[in-house]
Amino acid sequence: MEYQAGDFDVIVIGAGHAGCEAALAAARKGLETLLLTINLDSVAMMPCNPAIGGTGKGQLVREIDALGGEMGRNIDATMIQVKMLNTGKGPAVHSLRAQADKKAYQQRMKEVIEHQEHLILRQQEAVELTAENGRITGVKVRTGAVYGCGACVIATGTYLKGKIFIGDVSYDGGPNGLFPAEELSGSLKDLGFPLQRFKTGTPARVDKKSLDFTKMIVQPGDEKIVPFSFENDRIDIEQVPCWLTYTNPEAHQIIMDNLDRSPLYTGDVTGIGPRYCPSIETKVMRFADKNRHQIFIEPEGLNTNEMYVQGMSSCLPEDVQIAVYRCVPGMEDVEFMRSAYAIEYDCIYPTDLTASLESKRIAGLFFAGQINGTSGYEEAGAQGIVAGINAADYVLGQEPLILSRADGYTGVLIDDIITKGTLEPYRMMTSRAEYRLLLREDNAAPRLTPLGSEHGLISDARWEHFLAKQKQIDEEIYRLKHLIVKPGEASAKILESLSASPLQNGISFEELLRRPEITYENSRGLDPERPELSEWVTQQVEVRIKYDGYIKKQLQQVERFKKLERKRLPEQIDYSDIKGLRIEAAEKLTEIRPATMGQASRISGVSPADISVIQIYLESLKK
C-alpha cells in the first residue's frame, strides 16, 4: 500500500560510482538529498576489476577530484599499488592507475556518505517514477513508500532487469550475486524512454593459496607514488605486487572446442558487449593468429585471498572455465572462489539527454553511469558528479554546468554519448580527445577547480591551497624566463654530463629547458638558487615551457571550436522545412536536437555541406 514518506530536493537512485558522486555533489551544495540503493552492501561496489584509473580513465578521476568529487580521495586512501601508465610517451597520455582494497574502498565511501550533511542513505528498491506536466515529481519504492522530489538522478548501473549467464545456466540477478531491479525499466518505458540491452562480464576470482607465483612474472608498483587527489601531496604505503602470466595454445583449443556451449555464440546473450574489454573466448576467436594473451593476477585487498584474473572474462560453463584457467602457467591447481559470468542489463539511448545529462522527455530527470550506455567506474563517476551538480542547480533555478570537449575528458565523454549515441558500452580512451595536450591528467586542477569552486564543491582551504600553487607556477616560469645561463667551463661540464651541447652564448633557462635532454630535475646544477617547490608545481612548470608551442596551436584549434559552440540552434527549429538539407541529415538532427552548431557538426550522418545549409537558413531568419 502506498504512503507518502517525505519530500527531498534531489533523489539519487543507485549508489554505485555514479550515484555516490551525484548524491554527494547535491548534498554538498546544500540540497536535501536521498540516496536509494538496492542493498547497502553495494555502495561504491567494484563488481569487476579492483582498480581505479588507467589510460583515459585516470584523467576522468582527476577531473572528478578537481570538480570537488570523492573518487580521487577515496582511492588515495585505499590503494594498495599504483602505476603511472604510458610514461614512455608524452604527458598528454600519461594516466594513473591504482589497485584498490575493494572492501576498504567501499567502506570508506559509505562512511563519507553516512557523515555527509543533507544526505540520507537508504536501502530501498525504486520501482516507479512519477511525473506531472512533463516534470519529475517523485519516486516510489517496493515497500510502497513514495518520496517527493524536485529532481532525480538515475544511476542504476547494470541492475535494470539484470540477467546472469554462466554457460547454459542463466538467471535473473545483479552483479556479485545481488538482486536485480525488475520494475524500474517498465516505469521508464511508460514515460516514453526506449531501452536497449547491453552486456558486460567479469573473470573468475581465484584462491591465492592455489596459485604458483614462481611461474609468473612479478609486477611491482611505481617506486614514487603519485596521488590522484590534488589535496594529497604525497602518499606513503607498502605496495603489494601483481603478477603477469599468459594463456597458451592448449587453453585456446579448449575454448574453441567448447564455443558451442558459450551463450555468446549460442545466441542466448542478446546484449551488446564492450569491444575494448572482450571475453577470453572473443579474444581467441578475433585474434586467431595469437598463440597467447596476457593475464594479470591482481589482489582484491589486503585481507582476502581473492585474486582477480584480469584478461580472462568469460561466460563459458564453469567446468570449461576451470579447465582453461588450469592451462595457464602458475594456475595449474587453481581453485575458484567465484566463477566468471556475463550480465545483461537495460540502458537508455543517451541521445535522449542534453549536455547537462537531463532528459529531453522529463524535466528534472537526470541520468548517469552505465544506464547511459557507458562502461567503467571512472566514466560513471564523471557523469555522476555532473548529473548531481545539475540536478541541484535545476532545483535552485541556476544555470547548469556544461563541460565542452575543450574543457575535459568528461566533456568529451558526455558529448560523444549524447551526440553520437553508443551501440556498445562506451569506454573512455585518450584517442577520443582531440585536445588531449590541453586536457592532461596533471593539469585537471587548473582546468576545473575554478568550476568546482563556482558550484560550491571546493572548500575555502583547498581553494587557497590551489591559488598558492598557481602563484608558485607563474612565479617560477617568470624567474626561468629571466634567468640567464652563461657559457663557461662549469656549465659546459654539466651539459656534457647530460649529453647536451655546450652553450655558445648566454640563454634563458626557459630556452635551455626546451631542449629534449634537459629536465627541470637534472638541470639543478645550473640553477643553484632554485627554490624548493612541490613535484606537481615543477611538473607544471616543465610541461608548460617544453610544450608551449604545441599548446598554443591547440588553443587556436579550441578557439575555432568554440566559435561553432557559441552558435546556438533554436529549440523549435523544423529541420524538415530547411530547403537543401538532405533527408538523412534532417532526420538525424530532428532525433538528436543539437543545442549548438558545433554539436550538430559532430552528428553521424550530418555533413559539412549540411552545416552550411543550416547556417544559410539561420542567416535568412535573421534578415
Coordinates of C-alpha atoms in Angstrom, one line a residue:
M1 CA 0.0 0.0 0.0
E2 CA 1.3 3.4 -1.0
Y3 CA 2.1 6.1 1.6
Q4 CA 3.8 9.5 1.5
A5 CA 7.3 9.1 3.1
G6 CA 8.6 12.6 2.8
D7 CA 10.0 15.1 0.3
F8 CA 13.5 15.8 -0.9
D9 CA 15.2 18.3 -3.2
V10 CA 17.1 15.6 -5.0
I11 CA 16.7 11.8 -5.1
V12 CA 19.5 9.6 -6.5
I13 CA 18.6 6.0 -7.5
G14 CA 21.6 3.8 -7.2
A15 CA 24.7 4.0 -5.0
G16 CA 27.4 2.8 -7.4
H17 CA 30.2 5.1 -8.5
A18 CA 27.9 7.4 -10.4
G19 CA 25.2 7.6 -7.7
C20 CA 27.7 8.3 -4.9
E21 CA 29.2 11.2 -6.8
A22 CA 25.8 12.6 -7.7
A23 CA 24.4 12.3 -4.2
L24 CA 27.5 13.9 -2.6
A25 CA 27.5 16.7 -5.1
A26 CA 23.9 17.6 -4.5
A27 CA 24.2 17.4 -0.7
R28 CA 27.4 19.4 -0.6
K29 CA 25.5 22.1 -2.5
G30 CA 23.1 22.2 0.5
L31 CA 20.2 20.4 -1.0
E32 CA 18.3 17.7 1.0
T33 CA 19.2 14.5 -0.8
L34 CA 18.1 10.9 -0.6
L35 CA 20.3 8.2 -1.9
L36 CA 18.5 4.9 -2.6
T37 CA 20.4 1.6 -3.1
I38 CA 19.0 -1.9 -3.6
N39 CA 21.5 -3.1 -1.0
L40 CA 23.7 -1.2 1.5
D41 CA 26.4 -3.6 0.8
S42 CA 26.5 -2.4 -2.8
V43 CA 27.6 1.2 -2.1
A44 CA 30.6 2.0 -4.2
M45 CA 31.0 -1.7 -5.0
M46 CA 33.6 -2.8 -7.5
P47 CA 31.9 -5.7 -9.2
C48 CA 34.6 -6.1 -11.8
N49 CA 38.3 -5.1 -11.6
P50 CA 39.7 -3.9 -8.2
A51 CA 41.3 -0.8 -9.7
I52 CA 40.7 2.9 -10.4
G53 CA 42.2 4.8 -13.3
G54 CA 44.0 3.6 -16.4
T55 CA 44.5 5.0 -19.9
G56 CA 42.0 7.8 -20.4
K57 CA 40.3 6.9 -17.1
G58 CA 42.9 8.4 -14.8
Q59 CA 42.2 11.7 -16.5
L60 CA 38.5 11.3 -15.6
V61 CA 39.3 10.6 -11.9
R62 CA 41.5 13.7 -11.7
E63 CA 38.6 15.8 -13.2
I64 CA 36.2 14.4 -10.7
D65 CA 38.6 15.4 -8.0
A66 CA 39.1 18.9 -9.5
L67 CA 35.3 19.5 -9.5
G68 CA 35.1 18.5 -5.8
G69 CA 34.2 14.9 -6.1
E70 CA 35.2 12.0 -3.9
M71 CA 36.7 9.2 -6.1
G72 CA 40.3 10.6 -6.1
R73 CA 40.3 11.0 -2.3
N74 CA 38.8 7.5 -1.9
I75 CA 41.3 5.6 -4.0
D76 CA 44.2 7.6 -2.4
A77 CA 43.0 6.3 1.0
T78 CA 42.5 2.7 -0.1
M79 CA 45.1 2.0 -2.8
I80 CA 47.5 -1.0 -2.4
Q81 CA 49.5 -0.5 -5.6
V82 CA 49.9 2.4 -8.1
K83 CA 51.4 2.8 -11.5
M84 CA 51.7 5.7 -14.0
L85 CA 50.9 4.3 -17.4
N86 CA 52.3 5.4 -20.8
T87 CA 55.4 7.1 -19.3
G88 CA 57.3 6.3 -22.5
K89 CA 55.1 8.7 -24.3
G90 CA 54.3 12.4 -23.9
P91 CA 52.4 13.9 -20.9
A92 CA 49.2 14.1 -22.9
V93 CA 48.6 10.4 -22.5
H94 CA 50.1 9.8 -19.0
S95 CA 47.4 8.0 -17.0
L96 CA 47.5 7.0 -13.3
R97 CA 46.1 3.6 -12.3
A98 CA 45.8 2.2 -8.8
Q99 CA 44.9 -1.2 -7.4
A100 CA 42.3 -0.8 -4.6
D101 CA 41.5 -2.8 -1.5
K102 CA 37.9 -3.3 -2.7
K103 CA 36.3 -3.6 0.7
A104 CA 38.2 -0.7 2.1
Y105 CA 37.2 1.4 -0.9
Q106 CA 33.5 0.5 -0.4
Q107 CA 33.6 1.1 3.4
R108 CA 35.3 4.5 3.2
M109 CA 32.9 5.8 0.6
K110 CA 30.0 4.5 2.6
E111 CA 31.3 6.3 5.7
V112 CA 31.8 9.6 3.7
I113 CA 28.1 9.3 2.6
E114 CA 26.8 8.5 6.0
H115 CA 28.6 11.5 7.5
Q116 CA 27.7 14.0 4.8
E117 CA 25.2 16.7 5.9
H118 CA 21.9 16.9 4.0
L119 CA 22.3 13.3 2.7
I120 CA 20.3 10.3 3.7
L121 CA 21.3 6.8 2.6
R122 CA 18.5 4.2 2.5
Q123 CA 18.2 0.6 1.3
Q124 CA 15.2 0.6 -0.9
E125 CA 14.4 -0.6 -4.5
A126 CA 13.0 2.1 -6.7
V127 CA 10.2 0.7 -8.8
E128 CA 8.4 3.7 -10.3
L129 CA 9.0 7.3 -11.2
T130 CA 6.1 9.8 -11.0
A131 CA 5.9 12.9 -13.2
E132 CA 3.3 15.6 -13.8
N133 CA 3.2 18.1 -16.7
G134 CA 6.4 16.8 -18.1
R135 CA 8.4 17.2 -14.8
I136 CA 9.7 14.6 -12.3
T137 CA 7.8 14.7 -9.0
G138 CA 8.7 11.6 -7.1
V139 CA 10.0 8.0 -6.7
K140 CA 8.0 5.0 -5.5
V141 CA 9.9 2.1 -3.8
R142 CA 9.0 -1.5 -3.4
T143 CA 7.7 -1.2 0.1
G144 CA 5.1 1.3 -1.1
A145 CA 6.8 4.4 0.2
V146 CA 6.6 7.4 -2.2
Y147 CA 9.2 10.1 -1.9
G148 CA 8.6 13.5 -3.5
C149 CA 11.5 15.3 -5.2
G150 CA 12.4 18.4 -7.2
A151 CA 14.9 16.5 -9.3
C152 CA 16.0 12.9 -9.7
V153 CA 19.3 11.2 -10.9
I154 CA 19.0 7.6 -12.1
A155 CA 22.3 5.8 -11.7
T156 CA 21.3 2.2 -11.7
G157 CA 24.4 0.6 -13.2
T158 CA 23.8 -2.9 -14.5
Y159 CA 20.9 -3.7 -12.3
L160 CA 17.9 -3.0 -14.6
K161 CA 16.5 -6.4 -15.4
G162 CA 19.9 -7.8 -14.8
K163 CA 20.4 -11.4 -16.1
I164 CA 23.5 -13.6 -15.3
F165 CA 24.9 -16.1 -17.8
I166 CA 27.4 -18.9 -17.0
G167 CA 27.3 -21.4 -19.9
D168 CA 23.8 -22.8 -20.4
V169 CA 22.8 -21.5 -16.9
S170 CA 21.1 -18.2 -16.7
Y171 CA 19.1 -16.5 -14.1
D172 CA 17.8 -13.0 -13.1
G173 CA 20.5 -11.3 -11.0
G174 CA 22.6 -8.2 -10.4
P175 CA 26.4 -8.1 -10.1
N176 CA 28.2 -10.1 -7.4
G177 CA 25.1 -12.2 -6.5
L178 CA 22.9 -9.2 -5.6
F179 CA 19.2 -8.9 -6.6
P180 CA 18.4 -7.1 -9.9
A181 CA 16.0 -4.2 -10.3
E182 CA 13.0 -5.7 -12.1
E183 CA 10.4 -3.0 -12.2
L184 CA 12.1 0.4 -12.9
S185 CA 12.6 -0.5 -16.6
G186 CA 8.8 -0.7 -17.1
S187 CA 8.3 2.7 -15.5
L188 CA 10.9 4.3 -17.8
K189 CA 9.1 2.7 -20.8
D190 CA 5.8 4.1 -19.6
L191 CA 7.4 7.6 -19.5
G192 CA 8.4 7.2 -23.1
F193 CA 12.1 6.0 -22.9
P194 CA 13.1 3.4 -25.4
L195 CA 15.6 1.0 -23.9
Q196 CA 18.5 -1.1 -25.3
R197 CA 20.2 -4.2 -24.0
F198 CA 23.9 -4.2 -23.2
K199 CA 26.2 -6.8 -21.7
T200 CA 29.4 -6.8 -19.7
G201 CA 31.3 -9.6 -17.9
T202 CA 33.9 -10.3 -15.3
P203 CA 36.5 -13.0 -14.8
A204 CA 36.7 -15.6 -12.0
R205 CA 38.1 -14.8 -8.6
V206 CA 40.6 -17.4 -7.5
D207 CA 42.1 -18.5 -4.3
K208 CA 45.6 -17.1 -3.7
K209 CA 46.7 -20.3 -1.9
S210 CA 46.1 -22.3 -5.1
L211 CA 48.5 -20.2 -7.3
D212 CA 52.2 -20.8 -8.0
F213 CA 53.7 -17.3 -8.4
T214 CA 57.1 -18.7 -9.2
K215 CA 55.8 -19.4 -12.7
M216 CA 54.6 -15.8 -13.1
I217 CA 56.4 -12.5 -13.6
V218 CA 56.1 -10.1 -10.6
Q219 CA 54.6 -6.7 -11.4
P220 CA 55.6 -4.2 -8.7
G221 CA 54.1 -0.7 -8.3
D222 CA 56.0 2.5 -9.1
E223 CA 58.7 3.5 -6.6
K224 CA 57.3 7.0 -6.5
I225 CA 53.6 7.1 -5.6
V226 CA 51.6 9.8 -7.4
P227 CA 48.3 10.7 -5.7
F228 CA 45.0 11.1 -7.6
S229 CA 43.7 13.9 -5.4
F230 CA 45.0 17.4 -5.6
E231 CA 44.5 17.5 -1.8
N232 CA 47.3 15.0 -1.3
D233 CA 50.9 15.9 -1.9
R234 CA 52.3 12.5 -1.1
I235 CA 51.2 9.0 -0.1
D236 CA 53.4 6.5 1.8
I237 CA 52.2 2.9 1.7
E238 CA 53.8 -0.5 1.4
Q239 CA 52.7 -1.7 -2.1
V240 CA 51.6 -5.2 -2.9
P241 CA 52.7 -6.9 -6.2
C242 CA 50.6 -8.1 -9.1
W243 CA 51.7 -10.9 -11.4
L244 CA 51.8 -11.5 -15.1
T245 CA 51.2 -14.8 -16.9
Y246 CA 49.9 -15.9 -20.3
T247 CA 47.4 -18.2 -21.9
N248 CA 48.6 -20.7 -24.4
P249 CA 47.5 -22.8 -27.4
E250 CA 46.2 -25.6 -25.1
A251 CA 43.9 -23.1 -23.3
H252 CA 42.8 -21.7 -26.7
Q253 CA 42.0 -25.1 -28.0
I254 CA 39.7 -25.9 -25.0
I255 CA 37.9 -22.6 -25.7
M256 CA 37.5 -23.4 -29.4
D257 CA 36.2 -26.9 -28.6
N258 CA 33.5 -25.5 -26.3
L259 CA 32.3 -22.4 -28.1
D260 CA 29.0 -24.1 -28.8
R261 CA 28.5 -24.0 -25.0
S262 CA 29.1 -20.3 -24.7
P263 CA 25.9 -18.2 -24.6
L264 CA 27.8 -15.5 -26.6
Y265 CA 27.8 -17.9 -29.5
T266 CA 24.6 -19.8 -29.0
G267 CA 22.5 -16.7 -29.2
D268 CA 21.3 -16.8 -25.6
V269 CA 23.1 -13.5 -24.9
T270 CA 21.5 -10.8 -27.0
G271 CA 23.0 -7.7 -25.3
I272 CA 25.9 -6.0 -27.0
G273 CA 29.2 -6.3 -25.1
P274 CA 32.2 -3.9 -24.8
R275 CA 34.6 -4.0 -27.8
Y276 CA 37.6 -2.9 -25.8
C277 CA 37.2 -5.3 -22.9
P278 CA 36.2 -8.6 -24.7
S279 CA 35.8 -12.0 -23.1
I280 CA 38.6 -14.5 -23.5
E281 CA 36.5 -16.6 -25.9
T282 CA 36.0 -13.5 -28.1
K283 CA 39.8 -12.7 -28.0
V284 CA 40.6 -16.2 -29.0
M285 CA 38.2 -16.0 -31.9
R286 CA 39.0 -12.4 -33.0
F287 CA 42.8 -12.9 -32.8
A288 CA 43.2 -16.4 -34.0
D289 CA 46.8 -15.7 -35.1
K290 CA 47.9 -15.0 -31.5
N291 CA 49.1 -18.0 -29.5
R292 CA 48.9 -16.3 -26.2
H293 CA 47.2 -13.4 -24.3
Q294 CA 48.3 -11.5 -21.2
I295 CA 46.8 -12.4 -17.9
F296 CA 47.3 -10.2 -14.8
I297 CA 46.7 -11.6 -11.3
E298 CA 45.6 -8.8 -9.1
P299 CA 44.9 -8.9 -5.3
E300 CA 41.3 -7.8 -4.3
G301 CA 42.5 -6.5 -1.0
L302 CA 45.0 -6.8 1.9
N303 CA 42.8 -9.1 4.0
T304 CA 41.5 -11.5 1.4
N305 CA 42.8 -14.4 -0.7
E306 CA 40.5 -13.5 -3.6
M307 CA 42.6 -12.7 -6.7
Y308 CA 41.2 -11.1 -9.8
V309 CA 42.2 -12.7 -13.1
Q310 CA 42.4 -9.7 -15.5
G311 CA 42.1 -10.8 -19.1
M312 CA 40.0 -13.9 -18.5
S313 CA 36.5 -12.5 -18.6
S314 CA 34.1 -15.3 -19.7
C315 CA 30.7 -16.7 -19.7
L316 CA 31.7 -20.3 -20.6
P317 CA 30.3 -23.1 -18.5
E318 CA 32.0 -23.4 -15.1
D319 CA 33.7 -26.7 -15.9
V320 CA 35.2 -25.2 -19.1
Q321 CA 36.4 -22.1 -17.3
I322 CA 38.2 -24.2 -14.7
A323 CA 39.9 -26.3 -17.5
V324 CA 41.0 -23.2 -19.3
Y325 CA 42.4 -21.5 -16.2
R326 CA 44.3 -24.6 -15.2
C327 CA 46.2 -24.5 -18.5
V328 CA 47.7 -21.1 -17.6
P329 CA 51.3 -21.2 -16.1
G330 CA 51.0 -20.8 -12.3
M331 CA 47.4 -21.7 -12.3
E332 CA 47.6 -25.5 -12.8
D333 CA 46.0 -26.2 -9.4
V334 CA 43.7 -23.1 -9.3
E335 CA 40.6 -23.2 -7.1
F336 CA 37.7 -20.8 -7.9
M337 CA 36.1 -18.7 -5.3
R338 CA 33.7 -17.0 -7.7
S339 CA 33.1 -18.1 -11.3
A340 CA 33.3 -15.8 -14.2
Y341 CA 29.9 -14.6 -15.7
A342 CA 28.3 -12.3 -18.1
I343 CA 25.5 -9.9 -17.2
E344 CA 22.9 -8.3 -19.4
Y345 CA 21.0 -5.2 -18.4
D346 CA 18.8 -2.4 -19.7
C347 CA 20.0 1.1 -20.5
I348 CA 18.6 4.1 -22.2
Y349 CA 19.7 5.7 -25.5
P350 CA 21.9 8.6 -24.3
T351 CA 20.9 10.8 -27.3
D352 CA 17.7 11.4 -25.2
L353 CA 19.8 13.6 -22.9
T354 CA 21.1 17.1 -23.0
A355 CA 24.7 18.2 -22.3
S356 CA 23.7 18.6 -18.6
L357 CA 22.6 14.9 -18.6
E358 CA 19.0 15.9 -18.1
S359 CA 16.3 14.0 -20.0
K360 CA 14.8 15.8 -23.0
R361 CA 11.5 14.0 -22.2
I362 CA 11.1 14.7 -18.4
A363 CA 12.3 17.9 -16.9
G364 CA 14.4 17.5 -13.7
L365 CA 15.2 13.8 -14.5
F366 CA 18.9 13.2 -14.9
F367 CA 20.8 10.0 -15.9
A368 CA 24.4 9.0 -15.1
G369 CA 26.6 5.9 -15.5
Q370 CA 26.0 2.6 -17.2
I371 CA 22.4 3.3 -17.7
N372 CA 23.6 5.8 -20.3
G373 CA 25.4 3.0 -22.2
T374 CA 28.9 3.6 -20.8
S375 CA 31.3 1.2 -19.0
G376 CA 33.7 1.7 -16.2
Y377 CA 33.8 3.1 -12.7
E378 CA 35.5 6.3 -13.8
E379 CA 33.1 7.1 -16.7
A380 CA 30.3 6.6 -14.2
G381 CA 31.8 8.8 -11.5
A382 CA 32.4 11.6 -14.0
Q383 CA 28.8 11.6 -15.2
G384 CA 27.6 11.3 -11.6
I385 CA 29.2 14.5 -10.4
V386 CA 27.9 16.4 -13.4
A387 CA 24.4 15.0 -13.0
G388 CA 24.4 15.7 -9.3
I389 CA 25.6 19.3 -9.7
N390 CA 23.0 19.9 -12.4
A391 CA 20.1 18.2 -10.5
A392 CA 20.9 20.6 -7.7
D393 CA 21.2 23.6 -10.0
Y394 CA 17.9 22.6 -11.6
V395 CA 16.1 22.7 -8.2
L396 CA 17.9 26.0 -7.3
G397 CA 16.9 27.6 -10.7
Q398 CA 20.5 28.1 -11.7
E399 CA 22.3 27.6 -15.0
P400 CA 23.6 24.1 -15.4
L401 CA 27.3 23.0 -15.6
I402 CA 28.1 22.2 -19.2
L403 CA 31.5 20.8 -20.0
S404 CA 32.6 21.0 -23.6
R405 CA 35.1 18.8 -25.4
A406 CA 37.7 21.6 -24.8
D407 CA 37.1 21.6 -21.1
G408 CA 38.0 18.0 -20.2
Y409 CA 37.6 14.3 -20.9
T410 CA 34.3 14.5 -19.0
G411 CA 33.1 16.9 -21.7
V412 CA 34.3 14.5 -24.4
L413 CA 32.5 11.6 -22.8
I414 CA 29.2 13.4 -22.4
D415 CA 29.3 15.0 -25.9
D416 CA 30.2 11.6 -27.5
I417 CA 27.2 9.8 -26.0
I418 CA 24.6 12.5 -26.3
T419 CA 25.6 13.4 -29.9
K420 CA 26.6 10.1 -31.4
G421 CA 24.9 7.7 -29.1
T422 CA 26.6 4.4 -28.5
L423 CA 25.9 0.9 -29.9
E424 CA 28.1 -0.8 -27.4
P425 CA 29.3 0.0 -23.8
Y426 CA 31.3 3.3 -24.2
R427 CA 34.8 3.3 -22.8
M428 CA 37.0 6.4 -22.5
M429 CA 40.3 6.4 -24.3
T430 CA 42.9 9.2 -24.8
S431 CA 42.4 8.9 -28.6
R432 CA 38.8 10.2 -28.2
A433 CA 40.0 13.6 -27.0
E434 CA 41.2 15.8 -29.9
Y435 CA 42.6 18.4 -27.5
R436 CA 44.4 15.9 -25.2
L437 CA 47.6 18.0 -24.9
L438 CA 45.4 20.6 -23.2
L439 CA 43.4 18.0 -21.2
R440 CA 46.3 16.3 -19.5
E441 CA 45.9 14.4 -16.2
D442 CA 48.4 16.7 -14.5
N443 CA 46.5 19.9 -15.2
A444 CA 43.0 18.8 -14.3
A445 CA 43.1 21.1 -11.2
P446 CA 43.9 24.3 -13.1
R447 CA 41.3 23.5 -15.7
L448 CA 38.3 22.6 -13.4
T449 CA 38.9 23.6 -9.8
P450 CA 37.5 27.1 -10.6
L451 CA 34.3 25.5 -11.9
G452 CA 34.2 23.2 -8.8
S453 CA 34.5 26.3 -6.6
E454 CA 31.9 28.2 -8.6
H455 CA 29.5 25.4 -7.9
G456 CA 30.2 25.2 -4.2
L457 CA 32.1 22.0 -4.0
I458 CA 35.6 23.3 -3.2
S459 CA 36.4 24.2 0.4
D460 CA 38.0 27.5 1.2
A461 CA 41.1 25.8 2.4
R462 CA 41.5 23.8 -0.8
W463 CA 40.8 27.0 -2.9
E464 CA 43.6 28.9 -1.1
H465 CA 45.9 25.9 -1.5
F466 CA 45.1 25.9 -5.2
L467 CA 45.7 29.6 -5.6
A468 CA 49.0 29.4 -3.8
K469 CA 50.3 26.6 -6.1
Q470 CA 49.2 28.5 -9.2
K471 CA 51.1 31.5 -8.0
Q472 CA 54.2 29.4 -7.5
I473 CA 53.9 28.1 -11.1
D474 CA 53.6 31.6 -12.5
E475 CA 56.5 33.0 -10.4
E476 CA 58.8 30.1 -11.3
I477 CA 58.1 30.4 -15.1
Y478 CA 58.8 34.2 -14.8
R479 CA 62.0 33.5 -12.9
L480 CA 63.2 31.0 -15.5
K481 CA 62.5 33.4 -18.3
H482 CA 64.8 36.0 -16.8
L483 CA 67.5 33.7 -15.5
I484 CA 70.4 33.7 -17.9
V485 CA 72.7 30.7 -18.2
K486 CA 76.1 31.8 -19.4
P487 CA 78.7 29.7 -21.3
G488 CA 81.7 28.6 -19.4
E489 CA 83.6 25.6 -18.0
A490 CA 81.1 24.9 -15.2
S491 CA 78.0 24.9 -17.4
A492 CA 79.8 23.0 -20.2
K493 CA 80.7 20.2 -17.8
I494 CA 77.2 19.9 -16.5
L495 CA 75.7 20.0 -20.0
E496 CA 78.2 17.3 -21.2
S497 CA 77.1 15.0 -18.4
L498 CA 73.6 15.4 -19.8
S499 CA 74.7 14.7 -23.4
A500 CA 73.8 18.2 -24.3
S501 CA 75.9 20.5 -26.5
P502 CA 77.7 23.4 -24.7
L503 CA 76.5 27.0 -24.9
Q504 CA 77.9 29.4 -27.4
N505 CA 76.1 32.4 -25.9
G506 CA 74.1 33.1 -22.8
I507 CA 70.5 31.9 -23.0
S508 CA 67.5 32.0 -20.7
F509 CA 66.9 28.9 -18.5
E510 CA 63.4 28.7 -20.1
E511 CA 65.0 28.3 -23.5
L512 CA 67.5 25.8 -22.2
L513 CA 64.7 23.7 -20.7
R514 CA 63.1 23.3 -24.1
R515 CA 66.0 21.0 -25.1
P516 CA 64.7 17.4 -25.0
E517 CA 67.6 16.1 -22.9
I518 CA 67.2 18.8 -20.3
T519 CA 64.7 18.4 -17.5
Y520 CA 63.8 20.6 -14.5
E521 CA 65.3 17.9 -12.2
N522 CA 68.6 17.1 -14.0
S523 CA 69.5 20.7 -14.5
R524 CA 69.5 21.7 -10.9
G525 CA 73.3 22.2 -11.0
L526 CA 72.9 25.0 -13.5
D527 CA 70.4 26.8 -11.1
P528 CA 72.0 26.8 -7.6
E529 CA 69.4 29.3 -6.2
R530 CA 66.4 27.3 -7.3
P531 CA 63.5 27.5 -4.8
E532 CA 62.1 24.3 -3.1
L533 CA 58.8 23.5 -4.9
S534 CA 56.4 20.6 -4.8
E535 CA 56.8 18.0 -7.5
W536 CA 53.4 18.9 -9.0
V537 CA 54.4 22.6 -9.3
T538 CA 57.7 21.7 -11.0
Q539 CA 55.9 19.3 -13.4
Q540 CA 53.5 22.1 -14.4
V541 CA 56.4 24.5 -15.0
E542 CA 58.3 22.0 -17.1
V543 CA 55.3 20.9 -19.3
R544 CA 54.2 24.5 -19.9
I545 CA 57.7 25.5 -21.0
K546 CA 58.6 22.4 -23.1
Y547 CA 55.2 22.2 -24.9
D548 CA 54.5 25.9 -25.2
G549 CA 54.4 25.9 -29.0
Y550 CA 52.1 22.9 -29.2
I551 CA 49.9 24.2 -26.5
K552 CA 49.4 27.5 -28.4
K553 CA 48.5 25.6 -31.6
Q554 CA 45.8 23.6 -29.7
L555 CA 44.5 26.7 -28.1
Q556 CA 44.0 28.2 -31.6
Q557 CA 42.1 25.0 -32.6
V558 CA 40.0 25.3 -29.4
E559 CA 39.1 28.9 -30.3
R560 CA 37.8 27.8 -33.7
F561 CA 35.8 25.0 -32.0
K562 CA 34.3 27.5 -29.5
K563 CA 33.0 29.7 -32.3
L564 CA 30.8 26.9 -33.6
E565 CA 29.8 26.0 -30.0
R566 CA 28.7 29.6 -29.4
K567 CA 26.2 29.4 -32.3
R568 CA 23.1 28.3 -30.6
L569 CA 20.4 26.5 -32.5
P570 CA 16.7 27.4 -31.9
E571 CA 15.0 24.7 -29.8
Q572 CA 11.9 24.6 -32.1
I573 CA 13.7 24.6 -35.4
D574 CA 12.0 22.4 -38.0
Y575 CA 14.8 20.7 -39.9
S576 CA 12.4 19.2 -42.5
D577 CA 11.5 22.7 -43.5
I578 CA 15.1 23.6 -44.5
K579 CA 15.5 23.6 -48.3
G580 CA 18.6 21.9 -49.5
L581 CA 19.1 19.8 -46.3
R582 CA 19.5 16.1 -47.0
I583 CA 16.7 13.9 -45.7
E584 CA 19.2 11.8 -43.6
A585 CA 20.6 14.9 -42.0
A586 CA 17.2 16.3 -41.3
E587 CA 16.1 13.0 -39.6
K588 CA 19.3 12.8 -37.5
L589 CA 19.0 16.5 -36.5
T590 CA 15.4 16.0 -35.5
E591 CA 16.2 13.0 -33.4
I592 CA 19.2 14.5 -31.6
R593 CA 18.0 18.1 -31.3
P594 CA 21.6 19.5 -31.0
A595 CA 21.9 22.6 -28.9
T596 CA 24.7 24.2 -30.9
M597 CA 26.1 24.3 -34.4
G598 CA 29.2 22.6 -33.1
Q599 CA 27.2 19.7 -31.7
A600 CA 25.2 19.4 -35.0
S601 CA 28.5 19.1 -36.9
R602 CA 29.5 16.1 -34.9
I603 CA 26.4 14.1 -35.5
S604 CA 26.9 11.0 -37.7
G605 CA 25.2 11.5 -41.0
V606 CA 25.4 15.3 -40.9
S607 CA 28.0 16.6 -43.5
P608 CA 29.8 19.9 -43.7
A609 CA 27.5 20.8 -46.6
D610 CA 24.5 20.2 -44.3
I611 CA 26.0 22.6 -41.8
S612 CA 26.5 25.2 -44.5
V613 CA 22.8 24.9 -45.4
I614 CA 21.7 25.3 -41.8
Q615 CA 23.9 28.4 -41.4
I616 CA 22.4 30.0 -44.6
Y617 CA 18.9 29.2 -43.3
L618 CA 19.6 30.8 -39.9
E619 CA 21.0 33.9 -41.6
S620 CA 17.8 34.2 -43.7
L621 CA 15.8 34.0 -40.5
K622 CA 17.7 37.0 -39.1
K623 CA 17.0 39.0 -42.2

